[in-house]
Coordinates of C-alpha atoms and ligand atoms in Angstrom, one line a residue:
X1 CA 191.8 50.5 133.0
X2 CA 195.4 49.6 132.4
X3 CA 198.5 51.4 133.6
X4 CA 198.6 53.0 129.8
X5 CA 195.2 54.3 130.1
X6 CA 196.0 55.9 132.9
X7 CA 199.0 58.1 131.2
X8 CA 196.7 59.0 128.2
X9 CA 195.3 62.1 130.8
X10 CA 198.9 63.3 131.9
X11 CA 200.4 62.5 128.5
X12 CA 197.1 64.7 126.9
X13 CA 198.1 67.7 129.1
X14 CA 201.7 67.6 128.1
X15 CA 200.6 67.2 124.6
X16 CA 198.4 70.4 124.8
X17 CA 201.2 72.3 126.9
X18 CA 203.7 71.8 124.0
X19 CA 200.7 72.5 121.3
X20 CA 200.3 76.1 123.2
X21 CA 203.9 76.6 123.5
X22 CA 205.6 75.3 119.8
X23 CA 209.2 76.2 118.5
X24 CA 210.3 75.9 115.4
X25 CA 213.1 74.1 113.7
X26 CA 216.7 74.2 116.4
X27 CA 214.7 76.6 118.2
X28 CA 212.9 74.1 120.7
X29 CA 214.8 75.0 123.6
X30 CA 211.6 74.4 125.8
X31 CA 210.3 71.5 124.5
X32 CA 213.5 69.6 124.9
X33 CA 214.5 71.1 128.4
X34 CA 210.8 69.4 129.5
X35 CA 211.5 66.3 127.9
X36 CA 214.9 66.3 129.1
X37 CA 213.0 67.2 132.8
X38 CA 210.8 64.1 132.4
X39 CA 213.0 61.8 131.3
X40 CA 215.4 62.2 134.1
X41 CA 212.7 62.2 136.3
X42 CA 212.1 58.8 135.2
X43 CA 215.4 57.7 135.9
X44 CA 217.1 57.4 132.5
X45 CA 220.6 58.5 131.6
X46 CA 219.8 62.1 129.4
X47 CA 222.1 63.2 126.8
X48 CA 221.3 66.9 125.6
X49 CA 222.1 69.1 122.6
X50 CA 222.6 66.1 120.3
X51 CA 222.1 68.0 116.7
X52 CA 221.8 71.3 118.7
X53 CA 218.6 70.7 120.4
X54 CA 218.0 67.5 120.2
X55 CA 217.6 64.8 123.2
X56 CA 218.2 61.0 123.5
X57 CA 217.3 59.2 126.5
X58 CA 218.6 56.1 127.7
X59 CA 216.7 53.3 130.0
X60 CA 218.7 50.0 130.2
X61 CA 217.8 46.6 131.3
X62 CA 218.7 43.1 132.1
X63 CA 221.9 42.0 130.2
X64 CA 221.1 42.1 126.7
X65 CA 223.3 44.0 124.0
X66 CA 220.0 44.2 121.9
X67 CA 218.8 47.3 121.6
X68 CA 216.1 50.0 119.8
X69 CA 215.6 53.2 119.0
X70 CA 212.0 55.0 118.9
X71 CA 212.1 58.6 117.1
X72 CA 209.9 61.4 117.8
X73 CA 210.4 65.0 116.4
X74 CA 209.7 67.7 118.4
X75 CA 209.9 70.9 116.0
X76 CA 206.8 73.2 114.9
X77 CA 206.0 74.9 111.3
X78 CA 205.5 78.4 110.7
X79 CA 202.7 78.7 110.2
X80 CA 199.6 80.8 111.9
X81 CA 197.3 78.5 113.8
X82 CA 193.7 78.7 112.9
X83 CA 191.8 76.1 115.3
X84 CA 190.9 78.9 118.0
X85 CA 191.2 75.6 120.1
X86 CA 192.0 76.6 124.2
X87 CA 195.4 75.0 123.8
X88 CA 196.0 77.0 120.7
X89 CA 199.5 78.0 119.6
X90 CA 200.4 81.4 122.0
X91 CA 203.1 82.0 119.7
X92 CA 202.2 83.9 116.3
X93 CA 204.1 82.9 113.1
X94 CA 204.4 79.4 114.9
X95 CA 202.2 75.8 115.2
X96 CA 202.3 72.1 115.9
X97 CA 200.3 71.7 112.6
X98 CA 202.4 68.5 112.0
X99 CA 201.3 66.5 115.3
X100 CA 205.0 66.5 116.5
X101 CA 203.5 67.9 119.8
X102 CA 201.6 64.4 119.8
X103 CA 204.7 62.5 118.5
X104 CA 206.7 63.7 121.6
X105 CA 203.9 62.9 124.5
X106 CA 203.7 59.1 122.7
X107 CA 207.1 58.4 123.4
X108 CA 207.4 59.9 126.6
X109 CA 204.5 58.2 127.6
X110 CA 205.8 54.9 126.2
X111 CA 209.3 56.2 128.3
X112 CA 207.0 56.7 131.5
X113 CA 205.5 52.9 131.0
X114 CA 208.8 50.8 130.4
X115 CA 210.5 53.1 132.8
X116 CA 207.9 52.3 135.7
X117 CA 207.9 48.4 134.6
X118 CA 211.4 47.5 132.8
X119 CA 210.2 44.5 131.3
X120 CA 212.6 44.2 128.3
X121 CA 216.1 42.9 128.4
X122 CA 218.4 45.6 126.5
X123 CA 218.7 49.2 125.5
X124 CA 216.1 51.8 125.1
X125 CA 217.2 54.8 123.0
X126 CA 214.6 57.5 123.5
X127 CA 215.4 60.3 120.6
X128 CA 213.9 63.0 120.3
X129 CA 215.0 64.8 117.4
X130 CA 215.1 68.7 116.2
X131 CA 213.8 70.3 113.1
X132 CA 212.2 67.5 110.7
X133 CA 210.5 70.3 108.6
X134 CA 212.4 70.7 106.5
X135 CA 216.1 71.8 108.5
X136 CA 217.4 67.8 108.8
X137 CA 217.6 68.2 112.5
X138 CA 217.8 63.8 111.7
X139 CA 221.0 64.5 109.5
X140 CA 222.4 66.7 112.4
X141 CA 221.8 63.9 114.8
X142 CA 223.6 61.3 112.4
X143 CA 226.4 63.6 112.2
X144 CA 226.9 63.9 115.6
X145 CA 227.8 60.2 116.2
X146 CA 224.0 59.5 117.2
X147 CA 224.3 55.6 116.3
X148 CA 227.9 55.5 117.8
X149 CA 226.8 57.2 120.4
X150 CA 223.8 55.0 121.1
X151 CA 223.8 52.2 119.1
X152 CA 220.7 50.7 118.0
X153 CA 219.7 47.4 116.0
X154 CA 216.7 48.3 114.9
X155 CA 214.6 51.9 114.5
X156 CA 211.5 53.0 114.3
X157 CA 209.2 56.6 114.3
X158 CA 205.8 57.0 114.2
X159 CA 204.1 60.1 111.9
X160 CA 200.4 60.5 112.9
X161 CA 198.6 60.2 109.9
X162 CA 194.8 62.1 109.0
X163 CA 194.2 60.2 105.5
X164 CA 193.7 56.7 108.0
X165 CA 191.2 56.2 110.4
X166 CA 192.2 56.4 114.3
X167 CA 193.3 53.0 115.3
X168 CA 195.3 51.9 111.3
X169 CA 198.7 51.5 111.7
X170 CA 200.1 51.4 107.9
X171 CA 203.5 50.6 107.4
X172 CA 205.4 49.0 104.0
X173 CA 208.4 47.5 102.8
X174 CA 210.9 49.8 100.8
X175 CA 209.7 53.6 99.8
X176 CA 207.6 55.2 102.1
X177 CA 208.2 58.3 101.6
X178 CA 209.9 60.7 98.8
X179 CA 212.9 62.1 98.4
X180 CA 212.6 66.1 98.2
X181 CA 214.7 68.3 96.0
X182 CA 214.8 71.7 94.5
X183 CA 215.4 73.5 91.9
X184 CA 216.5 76.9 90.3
X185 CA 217.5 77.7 87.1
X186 CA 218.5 81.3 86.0
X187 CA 218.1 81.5 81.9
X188 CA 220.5 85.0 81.5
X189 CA 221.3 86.8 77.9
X190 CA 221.6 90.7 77.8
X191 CA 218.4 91.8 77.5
X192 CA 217.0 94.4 74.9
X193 CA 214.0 96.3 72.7
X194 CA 210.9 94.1 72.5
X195 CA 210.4 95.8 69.2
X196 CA 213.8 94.3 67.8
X197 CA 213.6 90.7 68.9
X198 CA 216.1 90.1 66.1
X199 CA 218.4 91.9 68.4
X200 CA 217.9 90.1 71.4
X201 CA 218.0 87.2 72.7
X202 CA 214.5 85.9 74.3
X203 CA 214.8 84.6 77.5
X204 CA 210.8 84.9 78.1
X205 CA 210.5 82.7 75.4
X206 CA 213.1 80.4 76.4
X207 CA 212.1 79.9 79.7
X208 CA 208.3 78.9 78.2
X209 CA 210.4 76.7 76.0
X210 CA 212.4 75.1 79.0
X211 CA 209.1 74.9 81.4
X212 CA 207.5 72.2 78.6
X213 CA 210.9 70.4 78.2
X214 CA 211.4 70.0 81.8
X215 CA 207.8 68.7 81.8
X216 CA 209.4 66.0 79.2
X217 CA 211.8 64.8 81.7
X218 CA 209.6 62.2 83.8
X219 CA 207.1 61.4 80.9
X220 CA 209.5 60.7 78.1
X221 CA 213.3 59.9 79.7
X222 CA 212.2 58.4 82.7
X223 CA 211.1 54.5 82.6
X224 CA 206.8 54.6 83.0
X225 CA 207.3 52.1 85.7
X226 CA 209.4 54.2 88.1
X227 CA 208.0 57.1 90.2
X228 CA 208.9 60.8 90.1
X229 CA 207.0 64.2 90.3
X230 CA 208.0 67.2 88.7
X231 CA 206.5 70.5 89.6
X232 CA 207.5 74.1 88.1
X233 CA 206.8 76.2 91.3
X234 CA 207.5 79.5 90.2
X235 CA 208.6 81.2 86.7
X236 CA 210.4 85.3 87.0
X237 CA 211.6 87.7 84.8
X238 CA 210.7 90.9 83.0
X239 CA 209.1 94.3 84.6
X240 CA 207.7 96.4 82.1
X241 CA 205.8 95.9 78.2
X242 CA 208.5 96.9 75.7
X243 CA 211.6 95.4 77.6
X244 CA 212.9 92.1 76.7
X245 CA 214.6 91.1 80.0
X246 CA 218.1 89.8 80.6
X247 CA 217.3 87.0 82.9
X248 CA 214.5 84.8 83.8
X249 CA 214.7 82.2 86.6
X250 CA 212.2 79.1 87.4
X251 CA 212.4 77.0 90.3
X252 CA 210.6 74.3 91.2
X253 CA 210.3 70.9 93.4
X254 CA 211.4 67.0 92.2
X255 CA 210.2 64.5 94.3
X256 CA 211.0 60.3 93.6
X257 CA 212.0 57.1 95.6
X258 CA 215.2 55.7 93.7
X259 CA 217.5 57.5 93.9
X260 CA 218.8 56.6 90.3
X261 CA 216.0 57.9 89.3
X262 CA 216.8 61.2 90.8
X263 CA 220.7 61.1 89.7
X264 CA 218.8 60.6 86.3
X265 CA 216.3 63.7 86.5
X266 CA 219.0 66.4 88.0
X267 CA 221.1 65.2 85.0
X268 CA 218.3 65.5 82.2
X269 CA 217.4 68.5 84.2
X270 CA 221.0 69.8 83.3
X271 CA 221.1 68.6 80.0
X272 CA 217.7 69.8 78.9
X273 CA 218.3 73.8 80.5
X274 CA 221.7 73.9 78.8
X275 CA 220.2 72.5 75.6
X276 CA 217.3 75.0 75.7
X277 CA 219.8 77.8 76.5
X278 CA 222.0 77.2 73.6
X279 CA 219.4 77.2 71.0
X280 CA 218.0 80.6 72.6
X281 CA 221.9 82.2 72.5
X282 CA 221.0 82.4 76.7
X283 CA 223.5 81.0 79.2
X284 CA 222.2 78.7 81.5
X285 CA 222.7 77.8 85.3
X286 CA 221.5 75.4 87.1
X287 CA 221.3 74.9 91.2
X288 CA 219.7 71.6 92.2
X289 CA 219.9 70.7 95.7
X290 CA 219.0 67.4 97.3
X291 CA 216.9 68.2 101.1
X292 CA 215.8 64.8 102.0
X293 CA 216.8 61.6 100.7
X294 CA 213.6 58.9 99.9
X295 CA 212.9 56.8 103.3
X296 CA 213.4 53.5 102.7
X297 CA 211.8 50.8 105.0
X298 CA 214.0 47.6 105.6
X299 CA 211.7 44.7 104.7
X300 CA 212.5 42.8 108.2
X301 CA 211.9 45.8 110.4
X302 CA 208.6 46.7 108.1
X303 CA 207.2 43.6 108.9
X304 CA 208.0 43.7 112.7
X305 CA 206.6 46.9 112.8
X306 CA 203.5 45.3 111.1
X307 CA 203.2 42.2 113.4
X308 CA 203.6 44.8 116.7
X309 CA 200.6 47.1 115.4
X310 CA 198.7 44.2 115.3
X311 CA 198.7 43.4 118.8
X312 CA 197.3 47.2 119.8
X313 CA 195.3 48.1 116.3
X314 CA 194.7 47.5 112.7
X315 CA 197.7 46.4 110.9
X316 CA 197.8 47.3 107.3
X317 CA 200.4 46.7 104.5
X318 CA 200.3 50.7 102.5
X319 CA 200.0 49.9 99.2
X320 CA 201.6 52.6 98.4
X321 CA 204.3 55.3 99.6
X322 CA 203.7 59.3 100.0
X323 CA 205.3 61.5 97.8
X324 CA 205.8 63.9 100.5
X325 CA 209.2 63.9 102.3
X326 CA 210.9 63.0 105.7
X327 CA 214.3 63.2 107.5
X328 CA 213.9 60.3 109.5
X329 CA 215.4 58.7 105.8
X330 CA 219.0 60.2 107.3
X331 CA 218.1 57.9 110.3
X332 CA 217.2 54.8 107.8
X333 CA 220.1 55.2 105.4
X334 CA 222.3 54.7 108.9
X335 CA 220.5 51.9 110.8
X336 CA 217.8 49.3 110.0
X337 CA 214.2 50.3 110.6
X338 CA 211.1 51.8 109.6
X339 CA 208.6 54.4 109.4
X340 CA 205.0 53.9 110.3
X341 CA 202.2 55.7 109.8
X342 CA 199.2 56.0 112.9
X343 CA 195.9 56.6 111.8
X344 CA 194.4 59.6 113.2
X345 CA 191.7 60.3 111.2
X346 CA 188.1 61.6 113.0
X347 CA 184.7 59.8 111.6
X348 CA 183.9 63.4 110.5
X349 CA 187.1 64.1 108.9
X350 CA 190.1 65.7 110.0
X351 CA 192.1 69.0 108.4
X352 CA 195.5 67.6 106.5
X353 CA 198.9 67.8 108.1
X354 CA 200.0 71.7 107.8
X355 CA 196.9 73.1 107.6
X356 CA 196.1 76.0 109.6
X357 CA 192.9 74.1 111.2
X358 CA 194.9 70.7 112.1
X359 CA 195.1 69.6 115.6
X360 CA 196.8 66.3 116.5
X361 CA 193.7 63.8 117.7
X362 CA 194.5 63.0 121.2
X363 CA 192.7 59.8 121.0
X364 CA 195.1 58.1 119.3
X365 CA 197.7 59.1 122.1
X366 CA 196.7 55.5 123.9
X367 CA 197.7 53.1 120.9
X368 CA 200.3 55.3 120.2
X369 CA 202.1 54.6 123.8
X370 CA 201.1 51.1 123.1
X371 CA 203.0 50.6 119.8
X372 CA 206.2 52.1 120.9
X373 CA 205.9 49.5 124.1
X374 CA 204.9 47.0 121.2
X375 CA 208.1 47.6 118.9
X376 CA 210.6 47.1 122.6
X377 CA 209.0 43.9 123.8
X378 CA 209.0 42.4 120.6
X379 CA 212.8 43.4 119.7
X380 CA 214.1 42.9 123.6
X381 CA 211.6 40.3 124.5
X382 CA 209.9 39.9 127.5
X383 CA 211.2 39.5 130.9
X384 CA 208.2 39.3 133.3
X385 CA 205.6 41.9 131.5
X386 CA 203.4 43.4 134.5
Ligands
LIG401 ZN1 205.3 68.1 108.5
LIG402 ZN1 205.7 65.8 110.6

């Protein structure tokens, strides 16, 4: 047994204690008085409310000026829990169906390990960060000063990950993850007698008309070898069979990597719905909003992160990035680091991230500790590891 091994038992309970007891996004009030609790324990310098309910933790050593910062997020989704599992969420409308419940006991474990040993030379940033799904709890944090605050060299978070088996670590180089943006777009003309279409403009039809053109955008005006997703989420207008209505809205999701790319698609975007508009006699508006910028890996801290997995499991270069999205990108676009996925996959399969029957696999809680530990000896070195 090592010292690590022997956290895994505490580090489960606390993981299962936060699983029954999950707050969703700026609402984690609990969970970061508890970490806050154990962290000071431990005997590092705790800085609350950072991004409203976020937490960073400080353990120093030696005489370095090097230093790192490991991010774990802490918030649930909302969504009703369906495992029937004893350390099931107690709170309706409310689950850890993202893992962040194991995200959180990783790093304090990892806190717990180079706490008790302190055998790095340098800074330890411990952050524990508020509302990734979906809120930017990250951006909050930037905002705040977090890097001026508690400057780090380097950065990394981990993000359990179901599609890998338990003991992968998968990182890359550049995209990881997508950017997320939405869209609305409200088609208006005066509505009128579906017996007198001559009369009335048709903003049914024109909003059929703008769904296929929209479609257009990534297959035709955007380059074959870049990478984007449209989706048209949701199309409404109209009540009744003889009324032509006045307005029609659609609204829907972009995701891509570059984000010239995505300057490009909310400007086609633009271009096509006023185009579509015109030709329908409809006035067109469009809201696009931008929620997560893509998370982009720096190359050098990609590769560290590859060359510290190996020493505790199965490195592996992704081939490719997710198109899903994460706020840890505010974190990148600020400091130099990376994201890395943990394999958490089950031999008989495991339930995706957000569904109602995931549970984070606490057997993966070991190499998790072990990376974080990893990433700090590598970037502070080594001064007398016990
Ligand atoms: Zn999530
Ligand atoms: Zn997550």
């Amino acid at each position: 047994m090592t010292e690590i091994d022997d956290l895994i038992q505490p580090m489960t309970q606390l993981r299962r204690d936060i699983h029954a007891h999950p707050e969703l996004a700026f609402c984690e009030r609990r969970t970061a008085a508890m970490i806050a609790g154990e962290l000071r324990a431990l005997g590092l310098d705790v800085h609350e409310a950072i991004g409203r309910t976020g937490v960073v933790g400080v353990l120093r050593n030696g005489s370095s000026k090097r230093s790192i910062g490991l991010r774990a997020d802490m918030d649930a989704l909302p969504i009703d829990e369906q495992t029937g599992l004893p350390w099931a969420s107690t709170v309706p409308g409310s689950f850890h169906g993202c893992g962040h419940d194991g995200h959180v006991a990783m790093l304090l474990g990892a806190a717990h390990h180079l706490a008790r040993h302190r055998d790095f030379d340098g800074t330890v940033n411990f952050i524990f960060q508020p509302a990734e799904e979906g809120h930017g709890g990250a951006r909050e944090m930037v905002a705040e000063g977090l890097f001026d605050r508690f400057p780090c060299d380097r950065i990394f978070a981990l993000h359990n990950w179901p599609d890998l088996p338990a003991g992968t670590i998968a990182t890359r180089t550049g995209p990881i993850m997508g950017a997320a943006d939405w869209f609305d777009i409200h088609l208006e003309g005066r509505g009128g007698h579906a017996a007198m279409p001559q009369d009335t403009p048709d903003a049914i039809l024109a909003a059929a008309h703008l769904v296929t053109q929209l479609h257009n955008i990534v297959s035709r005006r955007i380059a074959p070898v870049a990478q984007a997703v449209l989706s048209v989420t949701r199309i409404q207008g109209g009540h009744t069979h003889n009324v032509l209505p006045d307005r029609v809205s659609i609204k829907g999701t972009v995701r891509s990597f570059d984000p010239a790319v995505q300057d490009q698609i909310e400007t086609e975007m633009r271009r096509v719905a006023q185009g579509v508009a015109m030709a329908a006699g409809l006035t067109a508006t469009v809201h696009y909003q931008r929620n997560y910028p893509a998370t982009i890996n720096d190359a050098d801290a990609a590769n560290e992160a590859l060359k510290a997995a190996a020493t505790v499991g199965t490195a592996l270069e992704a081939p490719d990035p997710a198109l899903t999205a994460e706020d840890f990108a505010f974190m990148l676009q600020a400091c130099k680091g990376a994201y890395i996925w943990l394999g958490q996959g089950r031999p008989d399969g495991s339930p995706p991230l957000h569904n109602p029957r995931y549970d984070f696999n606490d057997d993966v809680l070991g190499i998790g500790i072990r990376l974080h530990v990893a990433l700090v000896r590598q970037w502070l070195g080594d001064v007398g590891a016990s």
